[in-house]
mmCIF file of the C-alpha atoms, coordinates in Angstrom:
data_MODEL
# 
_entry.id   MODEL 
# 
loop_
_atom_site.group_PDB 
_atom_site.id 
_atom_site.type_symbol 
_atom_site.label_atom_id 
_atom_site.label_alt_id 
_atom_site.label_comp_id 
_atom_site.label_asym_id 
_atom_site.label_entity_id 
_atom_site.label_seq_id 
_atom_site.pdbx_PDB_ins_code 
_atom_site.Cartn_x 
_atom_site.Cartn_y 
_atom_site.Cartn_z 
_atom_site.occupancy 
_atom_site.B_iso_or_equiv 
_atom_site.pdbx_formal_charge 
_atom_site.auth_seq_id 
_atom_site.auth_comp_id 
_atom_site.auth_asym_id 
_atom_site.auth_atom_id 
_atom_site.pdbx_PDB_model_num 
ATOM 1   C CA . MET A 1 1   ? 9.343   -9.196  -15.022 1.00 0.00 ? 1   MET A CA 1 
ATOM 2   C CA . ASN A 1 2   ? 10.775  -7.152  -18.009 1.00 0.00 ? 2   ASN A CA 1 
ATOM 3   C CA . ARG A 1 3   ? 11.080  -3.537  -18.627 1.00 0.00 ? 3   ARG A CA 1 
ATOM 4   C CA . GLU A 1 4   ? 8.127   -2.842  -19.443 1.00 0.00 ? 4   GLU A CA 1 
ATOM 5   C CA . GLN A 1 5   ? 6.107   -4.644  -17.471 1.00 0.00 ? 5   GLN A CA 1 
ATOM 6   C CA . LYS A 1 6   ? 8.015   -2.799  -14.685 1.00 0.00 ? 6   LYS A CA 1 
ATOM 7   C CA . THR A 1 7   ? 6.996   0.678   -16.963 1.00 0.00 ? 7   THR A CA 1 
ATOM 8   C CA . GLN A 1 8   ? 3.388   0.005   -16.681 1.00 0.00 ? 8   GLN A CA 1 
ATOM 9   C CA . VAL A 1 9   ? 3.617   -0.757  -12.629 1.00 0.00 ? 9   VAL A CA 1 
ATOM 10  C CA . ILE A 1 10  ? 4.939   2.460   -12.244 1.00 0.00 ? 10  ILE A CA 1 
ATOM 11  C CA . ASN A 1 11  ? 2.898   4.262   -14.868 1.00 0.00 ? 11  ASN A CA 1 
ATOM 12  C CA . GLN A 1 12  ? -0.514  2.422   -13.036 1.00 0.00 ? 12  GLN A CA 1 
ATOM 13  C CA . LEU A 1 13  ? 0.525   2.817   -9.609  1.00 0.00 ? 13  LEU A CA 1 
ATOM 14  C CA . ALA A 1 14  ? 1.892   6.561   -10.313 1.00 0.00 ? 14  ALA A CA 1 
ATOM 15  C CA . GLU A 1 15  ? -1.374  7.333   -11.632 1.00 0.00 ? 15  GLU A CA 1 
ATOM 16  C CA . ASP A 1 16  ? -4.076  5.649   -9.075  1.00 0.00 ? 16  ASP A CA 1 
ATOM 17  C CA . LEU A 1 17  ? -1.879  7.791   -6.322  1.00 0.00 ? 17  LEU A CA 1 
ATOM 18  C CA . LYS A 1 18  ? -3.124  11.000  -7.858  1.00 0.00 ? 18  LYS A CA 1 
ATOM 19  C CA . SER A 1 19  ? -6.649  10.900  -7.252  1.00 0.00 ? 19  SER A CA 1 
ATOM 20  C CA . VAL A 1 20  ? -6.193  9.211   -3.879  1.00 0.00 ? 20  VAL A CA 1 
ATOM 21  C CA . PRO A 1 21  ? -6.736  11.378  -0.589  1.00 0.00 ? 21  PRO A CA 1 
ATOM 22  C CA . SER A 1 22  ? -4.465  9.170   1.488   1.00 0.00 ? 22  SER A CA 1 
ATOM 23  C CA . VAL A 1 23  ? -1.775  6.211   1.551   1.00 0.00 ? 23  VAL A CA 1 
ATOM 24  C CA . VAL A 1 24  ? -0.780  4.185   4.321   1.00 0.00 ? 24  VAL A CA 1 
ATOM 25  C CA . VAL A 1 25  ? 2.644   1.924   3.943   1.00 0.00 ? 25  VAL A CA 1 
ATOM 26  C CA . ALA A 1 26  ? 2.764   -1.355  6.201   1.00 0.00 ? 26  ALA A CA 1 
ATOM 27  C CA . SER A 1 27  ? 4.999   -3.586  6.716   1.00 0.00 ? 27  SER A CA 1 
ATOM 28  C CA . PHE A 1 28  ? 4.317   -7.435  6.488   1.00 0.00 ? 28  PHE A CA 1 
ATOM 29  C CA . LYS A 1 29  ? 6.880   -9.645  7.395   1.00 0.00 ? 29  LYS A CA 1 
ATOM 30  C CA . GLY A 1 30  ? 6.371   -12.450 8.822   1.00 0.00 ? 30  GLY A CA 1 
ATOM 31  C CA . LEU A 1 31  ? 2.330   -12.824 7.466   1.00 0.00 ? 31  LEU A CA 1 
ATOM 32  C CA . THR A 1 32  ? 1.446   -15.932 7.239   1.00 0.00 ? 32  THR A CA 1 
ATOM 33  C CA . VAL A 1 33  ? -1.113  -17.282 3.996   1.00 0.00 ? 33  VAL A CA 1 
ATOM 34  C CA . GLU A 1 34  ? -3.469  -17.772 5.614   1.00 0.00 ? 34  GLU A CA 1 
ATOM 35  C CA . GLU A 1 35  ? -3.158  -13.362 7.309   1.00 0.00 ? 35  GLU A CA 1 
ATOM 36  C CA . THR A 1 36  ? -2.426  -12.263 4.112   1.00 0.00 ? 36  THR A CA 1 
ATOM 37  C CA . GLU A 1 37  ? -6.107  -13.615 3.143   1.00 0.00 ? 37  GLU A CA 1 
ATOM 38  C CA . LYS A 1 38  ? -7.709  -12.845 5.766   1.00 0.00 ? 38  LYS A CA 1 
ATOM 39  C CA . LEU A 1 39  ? -6.437  -8.550  5.356   1.00 0.00 ? 39  LEU A CA 1 
ATOM 40  C CA . ARG A 1 40  ? -6.844  -8.639  1.430   1.00 0.00 ? 40  ARG A CA 1 
ATOM 41  C CA . SER A 1 41  ? -10.507 -10.350 2.175   1.00 0.00 ? 41  SER A CA 1 
ATOM 42  C CA . GLN A 1 42  ? -11.249 -7.378  4.512   1.00 0.00 ? 42  GLN A CA 1 
ATOM 43  C CA . LEU A 1 43  ? -9.494  -4.730  2.896   1.00 0.00 ? 43  LEU A CA 1 
ATOM 44  C CA . ARG A 1 44  ? -10.979 -5.427  -0.600  1.00 0.00 ? 44  ARG A CA 1 
ATOM 45  C CA . LYS A 1 45  ? -14.534 -5.172  1.294   1.00 0.00 ? 45  LYS A CA 1 
ATOM 46  C CA . ALA A 1 46  ? -13.868 -1.778  2.556   1.00 0.00 ? 46  ALA A CA 1 
ATOM 47  C CA . GLY A 1 47  ? -13.238 -0.644  -1.560  1.00 0.00 ? 47  GLY A CA 1 
ATOM 48  C CA . ILE A 1 48  ? -8.984  -0.373  -0.347  1.00 0.00 ? 48  ILE A CA 1 
ATOM 49  C CA . HIS A 1 49  ? -6.707  -1.259  -2.507  1.00 0.00 ? 49  HIS A CA 1 
ATOM 50  C CA . TYR A 1 50  ? -3.976  -2.951  -1.127  1.00 0.00 ? 50  TYR A CA 1 
ATOM 51  C CA . GLU A 1 51  ? -0.894  -3.573  -3.508  1.00 0.00 ? 51  GLU A CA 1 
ATOM 52  C CA . VAL A 1 52  ? 2.729   -5.298  -2.458  1.00 0.00 ? 52  VAL A CA 1 
ATOM 53  C CA . VAL A 1 53  ? 4.515   -4.080  -5.281  1.00 0.00 ? 53  VAL A CA 1 
ATOM 54  C CA . LYS A 1 54  ? 8.693   -4.154  -5.296  1.00 0.00 ? 54  LYS A CA 1 
ATOM 55  C CA . ASN A 1 55  ? 9.836   -1.442  -3.552  1.00 0.00 ? 55  ASN A CA 1 
ATOM 56  C CA . LYS A 1 56  ? 12.195  -0.319  -5.972  1.00 0.00 ? 56  LYS A CA 1 
ATOM 57  C CA . LEU A 1 57  ? 8.703   0.294   -8.438  1.00 0.00 ? 57  LEU A CA 1 
ATOM 58  C CA . ALA A 1 58  ? 6.729   1.331   -5.683  1.00 0.00 ? 58  ALA A CA 1 
ATOM 59  C CA . ILE A 1 59  ? 9.652   4.475   -4.867  1.00 0.00 ? 59  ILE A CA 1 
ATOM 60  C CA . LYS A 1 60  ? 9.442   5.718   -8.967  1.00 0.00 ? 60  LYS A CA 1 
ATOM 61  C CA . ALA A 1 61  ? 5.949   5.491   -8.723  1.00 0.00 ? 61  ALA A CA 1 
ATOM 62  C CA . VAL A 1 62  ? 5.346   7.893   -5.697  1.00 0.00 ? 62  VAL A CA 1 
ATOM 63  C CA . GLU A 1 63  ? 8.372   9.753   -6.174  1.00 0.00 ? 63  GLU A CA 1 
ATOM 64  C CA . SER A 1 64  ? 6.549   11.221  -9.599  1.00 0.00 ? 64  SER A CA 1 
ATOM 65  C CA . SER A 1 65  ? 3.543   12.040  -7.238  1.00 0.00 ? 65  SER A CA 1 
ATOM 66  C CA . ASP A 1 66  ? 2.682   14.927  -4.385  1.00 0.00 ? 66  ASP A CA 1 
ATOM 67  C CA . LYS A 1 67  ? 3.261   11.871  -1.676  1.00 0.00 ? 67  LYS A CA 1 
ATOM 68  C CA . ALA A 1 68  ? 7.040   11.322  -2.681  1.00 0.00 ? 68  ALA A CA 1 
ATOM 69  C CA . GLY A 1 69  ? 7.758   11.604  0.976   1.00 0.00 ? 69  GLY A CA 1 
ATOM 70  C CA . ILE A 1 70  ? 6.087   7.984   1.726   1.00 0.00 ? 70  ILE A CA 1 
ATOM 71  C CA . ALA A 1 71  ? 9.034   6.516   -0.068  1.00 0.00 ? 71  ALA A CA 1 
ATOM 72  C CA . ALA A 1 72  ? 11.368  6.437   3.114   1.00 0.00 ? 72  ALA A CA 1 
ATOM 73  C CA . TYR A 1 73  ? 9.283   3.846   4.129   1.00 0.00 ? 73  TYR A CA 1 
ATOM 74  C CA . LEU A 1 74  ? 9.314   1.767   2.062   1.00 0.00 ? 74  LEU A CA 1 
ATOM 75  C CA . LYS A 1 75  ? 12.090  -0.881  2.905   1.00 0.00 ? 75  LYS A CA 1 
ATOM 76  C CA . GLY A 1 76  ? 11.676  -4.549  3.546   1.00 0.00 ? 76  GLY A CA 1 
ATOM 77  C CA . ASN A 1 77  ? 8.385   -6.111  2.722   1.00 0.00 ? 77  ASN A CA 1 
ATOM 78  C CA . SER A 1 78  ? 5.863   -3.398  1.845   1.00 0.00 ? 78  SER A CA 1 
ATOM 79  C CA . ALA A 1 79  ? 2.627   -2.750  1.027   1.00 0.00 ? 79  ALA A CA 1 
ATOM 80  C CA . ILE A 1 80  ? 0.895   0.180   -0.184  1.00 0.00 ? 80  ILE A CA 1 
ATOM 81  C CA . ALA A 1 81  ? -2.745  0.597   0.766   1.00 0.00 ? 81  ALA A CA 1 
ATOM 82  C CA . PHE A 1 82  ? -5.345  3.217   -0.154  1.00 0.00 ? 82  PHE A CA 1 
ATOM 83  C CA . HIS A 1 83  ? -9.104  4.079   -0.446  1.00 0.00 ? 83  HIS A CA 1 
ATOM 84  C CA . LYS A 1 84  ? -10.629 6.681   -3.213  1.00 0.00 ? 84  LYS A CA 1 
ATOM 85  C CA . ASP A 1 85  ? -12.687 8.536   -0.993  1.00 0.00 ? 85  ASP A CA 1 
ATOM 86  C CA . ASP A 1 86  ? -12.606 7.493   2.380   1.00 0.00 ? 86  ASP A CA 1 
ATOM 87  C CA . PRO A 1 87  ? -8.384  8.691   3.722   1.00 0.00 ? 87  PRO A CA 1 
ATOM 88  C CA . VAL A 1 88  ? -8.843  6.583   7.763   1.00 0.00 ? 88  VAL A CA 1 
ATOM 89  C CA . ALA A 1 89  ? -9.813  3.568   5.943   1.00 0.00 ? 89  ALA A CA 1 
ATOM 90  C CA . PRO A 1 90  ? -7.099  1.596   5.314   1.00 0.00 ? 90  PRO A CA 1 
ATOM 91  C CA . ALA A 1 91  ? -5.230  2.992   8.481   1.00 0.00 ? 91  ALA A CA 1 
ATOM 92  C CA . LYS A 1 92  ? -8.172  1.903   10.365  1.00 0.00 ? 92  LYS A CA 1 
ATOM 93  C CA . ILE A 1 93  ? -8.007  -1.691  8.786   1.00 0.00 ? 93  ILE A CA 1 
ATOM 94  C CA . ILE A 1 94  ? -4.897  -2.424  8.684   1.00 0.00 ? 94  ILE A CA 1 
ATOM 95  C CA . SER A 1 95  ? -4.107  -0.675  12.756  1.00 0.00 ? 95  SER A CA 1 
ATOM 96  C CA . GLU A 1 96  ? -6.828  -3.260  13.753  1.00 0.00 ? 96  GLU A CA 1 
ATOM 97  C CA . PHE A 1 97  ? -5.676  -6.221  11.834  1.00 0.00 ? 97  PHE A CA 1 
ATOM 98  C CA . ALA A 1 98  ? -2.049  -5.491  13.253  1.00 0.00 ? 98  ALA A CA 1 
ATOM 99  C CA . LYS A 1 99  ? -3.926  -5.737  16.845  1.00 0.00 ? 99  LYS A CA 1 
ATOM 100 C CA . LYS A 1 100 ? -4.497  -8.944  16.074  1.00 0.00 ? 100 LYS A CA 1 
ATOM 101 C CA . SER A 1 101 ? -1.119  -10.411 14.466  1.00 0.00 ? 101 SER A CA 1 
ATOM 102 C CA . LYS A 1 102 ? 1.932   -8.724  15.188  1.00 0.00 ? 102 LYS A CA 1 
ATOM 103 C CA . ALA A 1 103 ? 3.455   -9.386  11.634  1.00 0.00 ? 103 ALA A CA 1 
ATOM 104 C CA . ILE A 1 104 ? 1.749   -6.669  10.512  1.00 0.00 ? 104 ILE A CA 1 
ATOM 105 C CA . LYS A 1 105 ? 2.216   -2.553  10.999  1.00 0.00 ? 105 LYS A CA 1 
ATOM 106 C CA . LEU A 1 106 ? 1.474   0.631   9.648   1.00 0.00 ? 106 LEU A CA 1 
ATOM 107 C CA . ALA A 1 107 ? 5.050   1.972   8.433   1.00 0.00 ? 107 ALA A CA 1 
ATOM 108 C CA . GLY A 1 108 ? 4.256   5.674   7.813   1.00 0.00 ? 108 GLY A CA 1 
ATOM 109 C CA . GLY A 1 109 ? 1.769   7.352   5.129   1.00 0.00 ? 109 GLY A CA 1 
ATOM 110 C CA . TRP A 1 110 ? 0.422   10.562  3.424   1.00 0.00 ? 110 TRP A CA 1 
ATOM 111 C CA . MET A 1 111 ? -2.460  12.608  4.172   1.00 0.00 ? 111 MET A CA 1 
ATOM 112 C CA . ASP A 1 112 ? -3.263  16.217  2.984   1.00 0.00 ? 112 ASP A CA 1 
ATOM 113 C CA . GLY A 1 113 ? 0.182   16.709  1.914   1.00 0.00 ? 113 GLY A CA 1 
ATOM 114 C CA . LYS A 1 114 ? 1.810   15.547  5.121   1.00 0.00 ? 114 LYS A CA 1 
ATOM 115 C CA . VAL A 1 115 ? 4.071   12.489  5.654   1.00 0.00 ? 115 VAL A CA 1 
# 
């Protein structure tokens, strides 16, 4: 990924995060391809944006927003999930999925101005 592509990823994620009521950071170390596809399918059906981004790029994106506090949770294998309207949907689906698969965990999140 070249510098221009990295900048585009950072800017797009920062723009997406500006208007969301909550953000969830999940750690997914050890998640199988089949589990990942199943989780992504559930999230997509609920209208949730779920993205795996390099931590350095995600940190730059969140630090340019009011959600900078979640940067501390972007370590290891992490993904960001958010819904444009429903603040609890991402956390609810990921936590339910985590009951079946111990490979994914909610690392942290941001809601109503609080980490």
